[in-house]
Short mmCIF file of C-alpha atoms and ligand atoms in Angstrom, two decimals:
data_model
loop_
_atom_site.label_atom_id
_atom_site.label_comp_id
_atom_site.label_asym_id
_atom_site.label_seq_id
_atom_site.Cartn_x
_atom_site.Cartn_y
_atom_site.Cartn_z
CA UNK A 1 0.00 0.00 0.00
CA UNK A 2 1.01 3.26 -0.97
CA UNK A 3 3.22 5.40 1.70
CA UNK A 4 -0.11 8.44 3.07
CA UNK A 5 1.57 11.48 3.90
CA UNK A 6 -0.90 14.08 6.27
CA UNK A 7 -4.05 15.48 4.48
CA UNK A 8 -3.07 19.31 4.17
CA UNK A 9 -4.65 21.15 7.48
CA UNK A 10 -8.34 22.46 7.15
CA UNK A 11 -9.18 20.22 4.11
CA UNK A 12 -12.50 18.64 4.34
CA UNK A 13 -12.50 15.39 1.76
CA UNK A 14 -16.30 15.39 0.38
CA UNK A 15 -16.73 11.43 1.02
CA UNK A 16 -20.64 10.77 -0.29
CA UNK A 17 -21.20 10.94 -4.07
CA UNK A 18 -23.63 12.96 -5.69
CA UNK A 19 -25.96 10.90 -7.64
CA UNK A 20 -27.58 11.71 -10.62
CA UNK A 21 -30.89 10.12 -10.79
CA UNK A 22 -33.88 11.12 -8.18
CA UNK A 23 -34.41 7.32 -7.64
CA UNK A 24 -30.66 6.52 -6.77
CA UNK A 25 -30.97 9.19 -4.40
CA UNK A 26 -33.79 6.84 -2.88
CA UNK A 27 -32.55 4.03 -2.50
CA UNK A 28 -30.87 4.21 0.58
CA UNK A 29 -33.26 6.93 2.55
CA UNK A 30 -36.92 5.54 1.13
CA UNK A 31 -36.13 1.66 1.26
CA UNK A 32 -32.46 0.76 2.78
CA UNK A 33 -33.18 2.73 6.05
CA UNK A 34 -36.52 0.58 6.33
CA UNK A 35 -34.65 -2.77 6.49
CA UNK A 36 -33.07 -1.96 9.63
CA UNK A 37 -35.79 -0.65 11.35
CA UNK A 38 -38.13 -3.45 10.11
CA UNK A 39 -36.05 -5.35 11.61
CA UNK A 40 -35.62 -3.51 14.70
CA UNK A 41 -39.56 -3.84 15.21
CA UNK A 42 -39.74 -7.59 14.07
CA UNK A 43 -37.02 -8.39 16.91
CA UNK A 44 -38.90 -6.00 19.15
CA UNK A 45 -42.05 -7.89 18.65
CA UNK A 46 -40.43 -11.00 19.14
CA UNK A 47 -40.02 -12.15 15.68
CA UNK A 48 -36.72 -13.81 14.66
CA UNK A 49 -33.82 -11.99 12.61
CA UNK A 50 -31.16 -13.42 10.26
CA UNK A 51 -28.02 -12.14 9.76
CA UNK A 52 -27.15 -13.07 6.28
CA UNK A 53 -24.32 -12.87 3.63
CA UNK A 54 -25.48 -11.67 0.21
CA UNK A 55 -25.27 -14.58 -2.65
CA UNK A 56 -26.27 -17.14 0.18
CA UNK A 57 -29.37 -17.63 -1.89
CA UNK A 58 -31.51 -17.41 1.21
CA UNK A 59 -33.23 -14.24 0.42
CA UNK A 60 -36.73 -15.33 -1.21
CA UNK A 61 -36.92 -18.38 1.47
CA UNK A 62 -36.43 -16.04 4.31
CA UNK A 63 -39.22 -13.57 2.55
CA UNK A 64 -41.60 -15.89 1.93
CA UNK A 65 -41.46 -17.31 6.08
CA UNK A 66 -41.91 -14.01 7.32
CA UNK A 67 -37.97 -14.02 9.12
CA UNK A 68 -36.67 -10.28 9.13
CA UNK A 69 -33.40 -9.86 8.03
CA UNK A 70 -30.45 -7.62 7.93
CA UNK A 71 -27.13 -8.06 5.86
CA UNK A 72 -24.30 -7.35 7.77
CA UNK A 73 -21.81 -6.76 4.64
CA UNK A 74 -24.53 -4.17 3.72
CA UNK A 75 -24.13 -2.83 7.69
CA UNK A 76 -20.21 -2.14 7.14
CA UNK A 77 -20.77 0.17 4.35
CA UNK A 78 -23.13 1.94 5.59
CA UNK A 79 -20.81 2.39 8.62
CA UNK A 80 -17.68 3.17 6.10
CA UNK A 81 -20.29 5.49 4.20
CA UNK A 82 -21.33 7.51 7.77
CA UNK A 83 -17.87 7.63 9.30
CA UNK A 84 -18.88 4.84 12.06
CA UNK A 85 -16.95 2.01 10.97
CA UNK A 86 -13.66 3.16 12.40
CA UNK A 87 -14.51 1.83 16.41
CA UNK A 88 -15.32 -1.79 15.09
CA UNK A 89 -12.43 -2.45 12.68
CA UNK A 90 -10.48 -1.72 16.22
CA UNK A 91 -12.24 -3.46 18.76
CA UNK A 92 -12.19 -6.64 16.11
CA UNK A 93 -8.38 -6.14 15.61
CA UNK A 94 -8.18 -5.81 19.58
CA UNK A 95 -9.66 -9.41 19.95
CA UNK A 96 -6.87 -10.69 17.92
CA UNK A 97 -8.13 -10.27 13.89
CA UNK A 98 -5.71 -8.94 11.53
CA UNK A 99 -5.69 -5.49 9.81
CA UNK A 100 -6.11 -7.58 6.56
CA UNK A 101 -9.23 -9.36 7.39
CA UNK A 102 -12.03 -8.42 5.18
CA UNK A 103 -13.10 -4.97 6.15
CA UNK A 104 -17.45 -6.09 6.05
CA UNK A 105 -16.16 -9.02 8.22
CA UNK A 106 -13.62 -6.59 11.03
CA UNK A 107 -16.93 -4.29 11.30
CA UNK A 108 -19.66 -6.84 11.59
CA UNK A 109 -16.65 -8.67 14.08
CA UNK A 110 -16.22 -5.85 16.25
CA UNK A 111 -19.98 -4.64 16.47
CA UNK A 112 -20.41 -7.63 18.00
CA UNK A 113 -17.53 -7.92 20.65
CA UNK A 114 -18.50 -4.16 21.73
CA UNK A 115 -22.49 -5.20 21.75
CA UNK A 116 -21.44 -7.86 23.76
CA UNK A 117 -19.22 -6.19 26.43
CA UNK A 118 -22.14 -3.85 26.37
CA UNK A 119 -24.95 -5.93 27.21
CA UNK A 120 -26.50 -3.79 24.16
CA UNK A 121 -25.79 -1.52 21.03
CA UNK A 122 -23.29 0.52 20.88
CA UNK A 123 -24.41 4.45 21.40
CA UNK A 124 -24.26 6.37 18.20
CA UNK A 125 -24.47 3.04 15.59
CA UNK A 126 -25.29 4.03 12.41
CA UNK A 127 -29.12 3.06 11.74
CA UNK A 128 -29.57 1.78 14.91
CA UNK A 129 -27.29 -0.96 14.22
CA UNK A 130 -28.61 -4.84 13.82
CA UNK A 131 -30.88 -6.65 16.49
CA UNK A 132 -29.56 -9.84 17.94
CA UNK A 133 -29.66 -12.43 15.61
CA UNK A 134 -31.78 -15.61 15.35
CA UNK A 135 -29.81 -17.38 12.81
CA UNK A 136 -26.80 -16.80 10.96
CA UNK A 137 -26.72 -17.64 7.74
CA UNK A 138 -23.11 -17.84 5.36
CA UNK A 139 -22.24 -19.08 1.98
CA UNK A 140 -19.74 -20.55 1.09
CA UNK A 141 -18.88 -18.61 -2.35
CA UNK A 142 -16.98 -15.60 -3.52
CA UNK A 143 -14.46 -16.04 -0.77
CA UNK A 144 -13.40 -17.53 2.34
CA UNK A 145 -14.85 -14.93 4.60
CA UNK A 146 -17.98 -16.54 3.38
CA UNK A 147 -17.83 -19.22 4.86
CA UNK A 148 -15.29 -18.22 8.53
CA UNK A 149 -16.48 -15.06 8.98
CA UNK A 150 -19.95 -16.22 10.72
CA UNK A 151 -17.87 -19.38 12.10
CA UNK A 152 -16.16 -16.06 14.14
CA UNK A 153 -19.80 -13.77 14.89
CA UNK A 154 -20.61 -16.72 16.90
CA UNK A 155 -17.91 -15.94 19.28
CA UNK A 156 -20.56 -13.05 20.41
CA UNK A 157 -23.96 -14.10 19.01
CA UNK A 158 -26.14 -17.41 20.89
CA UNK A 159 -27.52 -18.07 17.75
CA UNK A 160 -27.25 -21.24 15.25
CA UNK A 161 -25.14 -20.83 11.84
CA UNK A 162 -26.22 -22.43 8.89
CA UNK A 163 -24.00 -21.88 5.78
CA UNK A 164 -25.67 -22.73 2.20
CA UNK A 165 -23.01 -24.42 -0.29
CA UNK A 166 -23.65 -22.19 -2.90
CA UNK A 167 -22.05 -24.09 -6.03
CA UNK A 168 -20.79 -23.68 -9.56
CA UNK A 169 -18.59 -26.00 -11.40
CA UNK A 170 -14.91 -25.59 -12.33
CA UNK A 171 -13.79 -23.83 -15.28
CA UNK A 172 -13.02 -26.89 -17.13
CA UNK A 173 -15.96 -28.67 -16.82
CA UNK A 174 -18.09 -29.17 -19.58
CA UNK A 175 -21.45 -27.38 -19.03
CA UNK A 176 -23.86 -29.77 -20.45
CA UNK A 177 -22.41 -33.04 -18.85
CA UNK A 178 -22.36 -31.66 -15.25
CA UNK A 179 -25.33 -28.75 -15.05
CA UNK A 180 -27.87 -31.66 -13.69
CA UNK A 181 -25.74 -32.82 -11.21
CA UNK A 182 -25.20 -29.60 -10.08
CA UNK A 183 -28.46 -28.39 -9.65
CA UNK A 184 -29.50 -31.25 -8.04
CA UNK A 185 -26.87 -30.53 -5.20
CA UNK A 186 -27.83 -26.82 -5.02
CA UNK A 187 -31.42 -28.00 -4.42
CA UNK A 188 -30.98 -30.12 -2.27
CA UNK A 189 -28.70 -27.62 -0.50
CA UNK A 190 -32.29 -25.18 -0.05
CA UNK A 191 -34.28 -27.75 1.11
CA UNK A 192 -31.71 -28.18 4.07
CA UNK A 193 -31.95 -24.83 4.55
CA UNK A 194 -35.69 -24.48 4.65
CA UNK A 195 -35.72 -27.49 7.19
CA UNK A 196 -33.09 -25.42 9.23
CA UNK A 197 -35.48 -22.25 9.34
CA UNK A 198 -38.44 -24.60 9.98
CA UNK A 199 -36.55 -26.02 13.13
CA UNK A 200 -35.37 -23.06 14.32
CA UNK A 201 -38.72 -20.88 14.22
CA UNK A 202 -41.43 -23.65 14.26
CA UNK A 203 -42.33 -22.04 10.46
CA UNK A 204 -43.55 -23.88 7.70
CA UNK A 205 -42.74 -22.78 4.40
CA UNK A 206 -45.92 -21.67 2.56
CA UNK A 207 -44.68 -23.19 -1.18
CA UNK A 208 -47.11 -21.01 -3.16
CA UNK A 209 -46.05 -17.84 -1.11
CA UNK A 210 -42.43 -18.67 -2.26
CA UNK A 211 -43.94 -18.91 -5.91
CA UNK A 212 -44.81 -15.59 -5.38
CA UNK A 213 -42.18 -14.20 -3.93
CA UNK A 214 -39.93 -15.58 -6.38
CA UNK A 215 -42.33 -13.68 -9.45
CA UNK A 216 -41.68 -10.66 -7.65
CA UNK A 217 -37.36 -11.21 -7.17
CA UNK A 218 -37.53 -12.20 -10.84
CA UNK A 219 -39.01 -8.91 -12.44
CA UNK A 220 -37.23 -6.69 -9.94
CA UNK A 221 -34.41 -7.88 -11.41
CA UNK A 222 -35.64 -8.05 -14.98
CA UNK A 223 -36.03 -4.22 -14.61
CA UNK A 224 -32.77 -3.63 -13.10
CA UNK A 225 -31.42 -5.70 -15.84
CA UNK A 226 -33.17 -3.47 -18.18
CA UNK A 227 -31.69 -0.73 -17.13
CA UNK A 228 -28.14 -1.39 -16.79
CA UNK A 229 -28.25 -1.81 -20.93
CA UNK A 230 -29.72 1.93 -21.04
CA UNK A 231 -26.14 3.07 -19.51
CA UNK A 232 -25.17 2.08 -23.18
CA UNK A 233 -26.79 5.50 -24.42
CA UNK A 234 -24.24 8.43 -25.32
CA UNK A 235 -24.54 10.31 -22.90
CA UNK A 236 -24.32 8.24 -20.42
CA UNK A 237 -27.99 8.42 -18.19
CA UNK A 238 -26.81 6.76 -14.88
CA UNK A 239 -23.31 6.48 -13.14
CA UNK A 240 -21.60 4.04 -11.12
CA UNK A 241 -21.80 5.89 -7.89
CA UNK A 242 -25.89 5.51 -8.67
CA UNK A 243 -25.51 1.93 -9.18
CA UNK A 244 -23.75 1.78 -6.46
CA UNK A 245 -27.06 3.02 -4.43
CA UNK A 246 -29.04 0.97 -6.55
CA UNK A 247 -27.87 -2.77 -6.41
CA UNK A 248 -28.41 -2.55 -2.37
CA UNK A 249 -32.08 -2.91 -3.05
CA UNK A 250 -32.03 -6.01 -5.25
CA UNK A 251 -29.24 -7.77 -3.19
CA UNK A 252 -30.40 -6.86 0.70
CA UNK A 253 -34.40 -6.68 -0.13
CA UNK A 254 -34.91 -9.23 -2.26
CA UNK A 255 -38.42 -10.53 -2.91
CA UNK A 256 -40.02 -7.31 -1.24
CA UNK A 257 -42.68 -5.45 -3.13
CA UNK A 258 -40.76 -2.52 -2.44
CA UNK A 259 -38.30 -3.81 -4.50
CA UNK A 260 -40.23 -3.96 -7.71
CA UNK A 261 -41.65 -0.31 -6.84
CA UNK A 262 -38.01 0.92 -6.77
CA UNK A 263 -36.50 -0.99 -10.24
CA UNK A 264 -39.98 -0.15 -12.52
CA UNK A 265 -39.15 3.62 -10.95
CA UNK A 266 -35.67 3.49 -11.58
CA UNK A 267 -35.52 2.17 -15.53
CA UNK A 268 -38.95 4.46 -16.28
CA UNK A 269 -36.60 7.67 -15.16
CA UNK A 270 -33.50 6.07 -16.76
CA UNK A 271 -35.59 5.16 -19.84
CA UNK A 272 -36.70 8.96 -19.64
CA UNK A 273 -33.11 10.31 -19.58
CA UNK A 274 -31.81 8.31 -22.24
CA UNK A 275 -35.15 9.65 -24.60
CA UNK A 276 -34.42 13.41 -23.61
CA UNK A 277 -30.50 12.89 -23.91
CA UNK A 278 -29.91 13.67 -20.47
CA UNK A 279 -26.23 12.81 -18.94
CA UNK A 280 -24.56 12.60 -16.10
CA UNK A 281 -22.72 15.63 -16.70
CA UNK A 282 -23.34 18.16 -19.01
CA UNK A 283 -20.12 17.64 -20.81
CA UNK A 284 -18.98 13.96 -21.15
CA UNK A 285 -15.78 13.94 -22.36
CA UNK A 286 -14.29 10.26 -21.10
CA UNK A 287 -16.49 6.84 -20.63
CA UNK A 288 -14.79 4.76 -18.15
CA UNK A 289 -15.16 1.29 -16.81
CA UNK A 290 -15.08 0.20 -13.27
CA UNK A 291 -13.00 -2.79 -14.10
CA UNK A 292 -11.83 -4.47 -11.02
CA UNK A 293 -12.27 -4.69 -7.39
CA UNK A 294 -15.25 -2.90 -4.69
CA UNK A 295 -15.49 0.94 -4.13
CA UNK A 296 -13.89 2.66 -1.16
CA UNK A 297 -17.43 2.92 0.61
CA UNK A 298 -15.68 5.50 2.68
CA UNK A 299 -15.21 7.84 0.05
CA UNK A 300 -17.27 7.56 -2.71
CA UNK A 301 -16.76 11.38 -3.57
CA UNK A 302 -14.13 10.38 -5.55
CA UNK A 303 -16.63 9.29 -8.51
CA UNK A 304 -17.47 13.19 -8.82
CA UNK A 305 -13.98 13.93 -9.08
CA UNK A 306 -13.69 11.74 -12.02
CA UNK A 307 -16.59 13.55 -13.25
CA UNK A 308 -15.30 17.46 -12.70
CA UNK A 309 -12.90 16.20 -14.85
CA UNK A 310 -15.19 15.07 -17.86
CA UNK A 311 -14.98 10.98 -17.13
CA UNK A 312 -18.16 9.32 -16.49
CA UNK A 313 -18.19 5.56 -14.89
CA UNK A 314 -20.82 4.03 -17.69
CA UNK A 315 -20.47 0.32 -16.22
CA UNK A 316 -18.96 -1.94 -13.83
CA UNK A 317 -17.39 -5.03 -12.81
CA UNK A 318 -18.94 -5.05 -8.94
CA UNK A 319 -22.05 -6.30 -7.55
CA UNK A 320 -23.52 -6.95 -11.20
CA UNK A 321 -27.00 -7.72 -11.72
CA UNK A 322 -27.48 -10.70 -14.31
CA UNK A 323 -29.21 -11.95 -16.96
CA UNK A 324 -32.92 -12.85 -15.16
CA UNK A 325 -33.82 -16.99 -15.44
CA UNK A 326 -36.24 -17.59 -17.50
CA UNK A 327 -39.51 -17.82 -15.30
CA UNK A 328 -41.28 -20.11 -18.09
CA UNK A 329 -39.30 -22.83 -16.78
CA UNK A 330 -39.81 -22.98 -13.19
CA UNK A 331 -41.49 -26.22 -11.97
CA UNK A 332 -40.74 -27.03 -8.51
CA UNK A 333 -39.69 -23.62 -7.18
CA UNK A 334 -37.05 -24.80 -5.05
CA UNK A 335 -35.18 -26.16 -7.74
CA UNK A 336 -36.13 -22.93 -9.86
CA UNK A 337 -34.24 -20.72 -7.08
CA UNK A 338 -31.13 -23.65 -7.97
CA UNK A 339 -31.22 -23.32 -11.48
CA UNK A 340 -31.52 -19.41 -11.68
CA UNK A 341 -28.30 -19.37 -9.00
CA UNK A 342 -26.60 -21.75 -11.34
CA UNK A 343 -27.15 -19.60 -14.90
CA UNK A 344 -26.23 -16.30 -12.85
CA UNK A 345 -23.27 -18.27 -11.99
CA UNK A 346 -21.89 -19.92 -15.48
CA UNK A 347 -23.57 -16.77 -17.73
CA UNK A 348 -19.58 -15.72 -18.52
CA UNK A 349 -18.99 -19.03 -18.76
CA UNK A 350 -19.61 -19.33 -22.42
CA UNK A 351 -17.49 -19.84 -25.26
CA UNK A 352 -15.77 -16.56 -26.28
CA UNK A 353 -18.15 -14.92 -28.71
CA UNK A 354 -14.97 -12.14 -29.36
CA UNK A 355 -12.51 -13.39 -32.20
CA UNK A 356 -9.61 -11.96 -30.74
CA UNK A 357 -10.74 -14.52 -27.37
CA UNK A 358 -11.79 -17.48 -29.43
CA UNK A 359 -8.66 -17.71 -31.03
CA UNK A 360 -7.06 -18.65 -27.86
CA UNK A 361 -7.89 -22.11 -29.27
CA UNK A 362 -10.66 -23.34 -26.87
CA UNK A 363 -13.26 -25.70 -28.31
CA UNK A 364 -16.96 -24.75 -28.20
CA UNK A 365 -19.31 -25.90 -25.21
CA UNK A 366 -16.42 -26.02 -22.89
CA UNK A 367 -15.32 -23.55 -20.32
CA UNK A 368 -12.96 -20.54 -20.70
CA UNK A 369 -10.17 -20.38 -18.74
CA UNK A 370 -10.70 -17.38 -16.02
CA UNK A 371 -7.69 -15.58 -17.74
CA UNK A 372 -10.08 -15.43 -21.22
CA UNK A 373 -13.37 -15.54 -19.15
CA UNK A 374 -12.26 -12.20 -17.69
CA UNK A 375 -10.89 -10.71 -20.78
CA UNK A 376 -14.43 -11.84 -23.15
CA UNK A 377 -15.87 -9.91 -20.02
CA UNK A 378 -14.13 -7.13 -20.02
CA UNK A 379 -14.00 -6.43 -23.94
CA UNK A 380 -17.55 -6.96 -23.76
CA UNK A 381 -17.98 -4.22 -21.35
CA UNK A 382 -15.82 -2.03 -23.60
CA UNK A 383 -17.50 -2.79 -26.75
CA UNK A 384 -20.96 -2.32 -25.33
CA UNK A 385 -20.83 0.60 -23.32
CA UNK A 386 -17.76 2.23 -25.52
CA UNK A 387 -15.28 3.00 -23.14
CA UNK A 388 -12.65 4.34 -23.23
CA UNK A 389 -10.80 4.11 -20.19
CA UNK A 390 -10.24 1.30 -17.47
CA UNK A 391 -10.48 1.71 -13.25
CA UNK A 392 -9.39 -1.11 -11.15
CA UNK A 393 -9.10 -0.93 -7.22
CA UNK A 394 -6.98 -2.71 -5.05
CA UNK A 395 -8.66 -3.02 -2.03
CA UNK A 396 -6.70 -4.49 1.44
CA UNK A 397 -9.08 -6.31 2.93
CA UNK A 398 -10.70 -8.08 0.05
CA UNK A 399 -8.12 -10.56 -1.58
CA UNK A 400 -11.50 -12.19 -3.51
CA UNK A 401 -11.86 -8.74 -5.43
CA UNK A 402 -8.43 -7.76 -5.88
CA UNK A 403 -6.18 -11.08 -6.72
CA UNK A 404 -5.70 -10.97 -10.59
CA UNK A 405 -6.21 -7.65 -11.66
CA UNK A 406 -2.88 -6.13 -12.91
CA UNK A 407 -2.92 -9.66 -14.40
CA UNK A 408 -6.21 -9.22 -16.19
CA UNK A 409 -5.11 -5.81 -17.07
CA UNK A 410 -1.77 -6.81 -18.65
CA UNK A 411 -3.39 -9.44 -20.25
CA UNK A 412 -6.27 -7.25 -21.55
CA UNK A 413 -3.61 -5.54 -23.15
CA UNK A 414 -2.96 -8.22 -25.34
CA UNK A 415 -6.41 -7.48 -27.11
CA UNK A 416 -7.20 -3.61 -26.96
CA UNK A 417 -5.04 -0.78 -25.58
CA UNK A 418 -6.98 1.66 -23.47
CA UNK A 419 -5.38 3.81 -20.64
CA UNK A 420 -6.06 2.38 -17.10
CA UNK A 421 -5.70 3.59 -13.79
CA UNK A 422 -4.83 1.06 -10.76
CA UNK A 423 -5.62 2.57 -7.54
CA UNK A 424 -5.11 1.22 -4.02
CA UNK A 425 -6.98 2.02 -0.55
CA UNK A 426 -10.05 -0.62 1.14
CA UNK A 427 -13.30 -0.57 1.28
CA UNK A 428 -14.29 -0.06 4.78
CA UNK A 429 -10.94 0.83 6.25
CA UNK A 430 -9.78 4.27 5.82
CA UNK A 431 -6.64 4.80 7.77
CA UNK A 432 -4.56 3.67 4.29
CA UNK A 433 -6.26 6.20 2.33
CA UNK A 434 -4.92 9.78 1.29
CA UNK A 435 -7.63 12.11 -0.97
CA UNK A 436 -4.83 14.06 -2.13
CA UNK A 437 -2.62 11.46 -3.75
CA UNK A 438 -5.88 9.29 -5.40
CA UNK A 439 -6.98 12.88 -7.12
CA UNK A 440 -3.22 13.57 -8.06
CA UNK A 441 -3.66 10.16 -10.01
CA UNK A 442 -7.01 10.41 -11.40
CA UNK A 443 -5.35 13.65 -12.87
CA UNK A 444 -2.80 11.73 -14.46
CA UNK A 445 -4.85 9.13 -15.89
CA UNK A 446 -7.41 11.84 -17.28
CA UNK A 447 -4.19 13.46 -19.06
CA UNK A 448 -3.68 9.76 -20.66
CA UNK A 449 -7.28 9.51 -21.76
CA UNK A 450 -6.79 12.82 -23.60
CA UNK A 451 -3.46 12.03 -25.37
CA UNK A 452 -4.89 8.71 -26.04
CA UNK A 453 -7.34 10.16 -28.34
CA UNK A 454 -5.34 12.91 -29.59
CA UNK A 455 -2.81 9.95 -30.61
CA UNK A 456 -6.16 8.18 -32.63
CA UNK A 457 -8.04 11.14 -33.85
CA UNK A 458 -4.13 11.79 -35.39
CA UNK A 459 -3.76 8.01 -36.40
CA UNK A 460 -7.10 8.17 -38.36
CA UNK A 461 -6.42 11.48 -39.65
CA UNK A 462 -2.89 9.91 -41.47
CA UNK A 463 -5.13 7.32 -42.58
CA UNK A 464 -8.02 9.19 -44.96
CA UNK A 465 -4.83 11.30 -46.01
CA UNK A 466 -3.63 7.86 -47.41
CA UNK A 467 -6.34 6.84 -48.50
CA UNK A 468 -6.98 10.04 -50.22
CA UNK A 469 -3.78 10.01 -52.01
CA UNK A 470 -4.54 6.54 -52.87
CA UNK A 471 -7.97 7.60 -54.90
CA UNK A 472 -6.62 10.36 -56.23
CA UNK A 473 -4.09 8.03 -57.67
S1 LIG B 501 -15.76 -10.94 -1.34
FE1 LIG B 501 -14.34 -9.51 -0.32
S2 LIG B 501 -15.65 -7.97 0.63
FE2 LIG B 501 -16.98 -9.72 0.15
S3 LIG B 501 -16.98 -10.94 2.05
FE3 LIG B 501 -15.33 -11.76 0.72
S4 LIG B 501 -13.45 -10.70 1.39
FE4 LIG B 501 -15.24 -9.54 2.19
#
């Protein structure tokens, strides 16, 4: 990590980003806020309350039985986001967790050591902080944490962990020979789950209200599907910093009504800006890619600084929506909640559809390698949403995020050369972080983007001389 010198005296970093549409601006004070105090009441009224990881695939179960919930990866950044984060990266590193530890897992650590030693929670925790859990519930993919961090909470929690085995096959398998099996496993997986909740509330699962619940999941994130291909327009209609606001909906409220409200909302005024040409900035002179790695939750100002400069972030490579299941094929809805987990998993996995990928030699129906899944990814990104310059962010505590991506950089290189900017700071944890020397980059790498396109617009100019000559000829 880079060497911080001391913020000049008197400065006052902006940390929040400005967002551009009026439902971005939402999504945190009309419908985040409500999930922790929903749950506050629920626990309040005796009702139980899971704690549990995003991607665990528990979200339309734990609708459809009524079990408030609260997500404590969500928690830390709203804690990183509101300056309150600081007190429980310490008080986990003072019980013995490294500095390196995933930041979502230090805060949602040491919330619970100093709610503990409290006997309740902490004074001043942002939103009110999370009632004591029922259940915990972990999964076991994207990273380690995953599946130890919850193994840890119950150091302070007296509440039973369940972790779902959230699956998708190797790289090298081939699709069509080991899908079945697969799903199979991942449903069976959910049924031990729903038993789980069953024993631990004395619930039964309603199976139609699951149906339903699923219907409403699916076109949530139909719409938010939707509108993530709208960011193709020129100018650009919605920034990362909003989709950064917006995902929380669709991967902490899952299933809710709410949901759906906010999604149909947010592609009808995204739909709206692309028809009236409206941008994110009046003048947009860049389109950049978030290409690697989480934001720095505790200052997401920097996005506007990107933007005072003329660069816009059109797309991203975090907390991606996919490409909605098909919800003509659901049967038994269990297994439908398996199969759509599955596809959102192995969508990349495809064979390379770009030339310059495919002739890396592999044969159809089999799996890229990660190397070319990333790079068909990435040049897909590109291509679609015309970029023309590449962010990546090294991030401390989150080795799932950052491991590979001056890799996949240099070996994006290999197929199209656009300017990119490597950064370095966390998400949550702030003390490795210096405003002044990220913006002293981002002015570099805004320089590059301009001489990068003086160096074309002069490349193409030589060329209709040529060809001029050439005709004339
Ligand atoms: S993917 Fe990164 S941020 Fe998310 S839980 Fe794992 S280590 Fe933490």
């Amino acid at each position: 990590m880079a060497n911080v010198p001391n913020e000049p005296k008197g400065s006052k970093p902006k940390t929040t980003a400005t967002k551009s549409t009026r439902t971005a601006n939402l999504a945190y004070s009309k419908y985040l806020k409500k999930m922790y105090t929903r749950a506050a009441e629920s626990a309040a009224r005796g009702n139980p309350v899971a704690w549990v990881m995003a991607g665990a695939m528990a979200d339309e179960i734990l609708v459809a039985m009524d079990i408030g919930r609260v997500y404590p990866e969500n928690f830390a950044g709203v804690c990183a986001a509101k300056k309150g984060a600081q007190p429980f990266l310490e008080a986990a590193e003072s019980d013995g967790f490294s500095n390196v530890i995933c930041g979502y897992a230090r805060t949602g650590i040491g919330y619970g050591r100093m709610k503990r030693q409290l006997g309740a929670i902490p004074p001043g925790t942002p939103d009110g902080g999370m009632p004591d859990p029922a259940m915990l519930v972990g999964r076991t993919t994207s990273c380690d944490i995953g599946y130890k961090w919850f193994q840890a909470q119950k150091r302070y929690e007296d509440a039973p962990l369940h972790v779902i085995d959230v699956v998708m096959p190797p790289l090298a398998s081939n699709l069509e020979e080991v899908l079945p099996s697969y799903i199979e496993f991942q449903t069976e997986e959910l049924r031990a789950f729903i038993a789980f909740v069953e024993k631990v509330t004395g619930r039964k699962m309603d199976y139609d209200r699951l149906n339903k619940v699923v219907d409403i999941a699916h076109e949530s994130i139909w719409h938010y599907y939707e509108t993530h291909k709208l960011r193709r327009a020129i100018p650009c209609p919605m920034p990362t910093q909003d989709h950064l606001a917006c995902f929380a909906p669709g991967f902490f409220m899952l299933g809710e009504p709410e949901t759906l409200e906010f999604y149909k909302d947010l592609h009808a005024e995204v739909q709206q800006r692309v028809d009236e040409k409206v941008g994110v900035i009046p003048n947009e002179e860049f389109r950049l890619l978030w290409a690697g790695g989480l934001p720095p939750w505790h200052n997401l100002g920097i996005f506007n600084y990107f933007e005072s400069l003329g660069a816009v972030f059109v797309a991203e490579t975090c907390y991606n929506i996919w490409d909605p299941y098909p919800p003509g094929t659901r049967g038994d809805v269990v297994e439908w909640i398996a199969r759509s987990s599955i596809h959102h998993r192995t969508e990349y996995l495809t064979p390379p559809r770009d030339p310059r990928v495919s002739a890396g030699g592999l044969k159809a129906g089999t799996f890229l390698s990660g190397r070319q899944v990333s790079v068909q990814w990435l040049l897909d990104k590109i291509n679609d949403y015309k970029v023309d310059g590449l962010v990546m962010h090294g991030t401390m505590s989150c080795r799932a995020c950052t491991i590979g991506q001056l890799y996949f950089k240099d070996t994006l290189k290999e197929y199209i050369d656009l300017p990119t900017l490597f950064i370095e700071s966390d998400i949550i944890d702030e003390r490795n972080f210096s405003e002044t020397n990220m913006k002293s980059q981002i002015d570099s790498f805004v320089e590059s983007l301009a001489n990068a396109r003086k160096r074309k617009q002069e490349s193409q100019a030589r060329e209709v001389g040529k060809s001029g000559q050439t005709s004339k000829a």
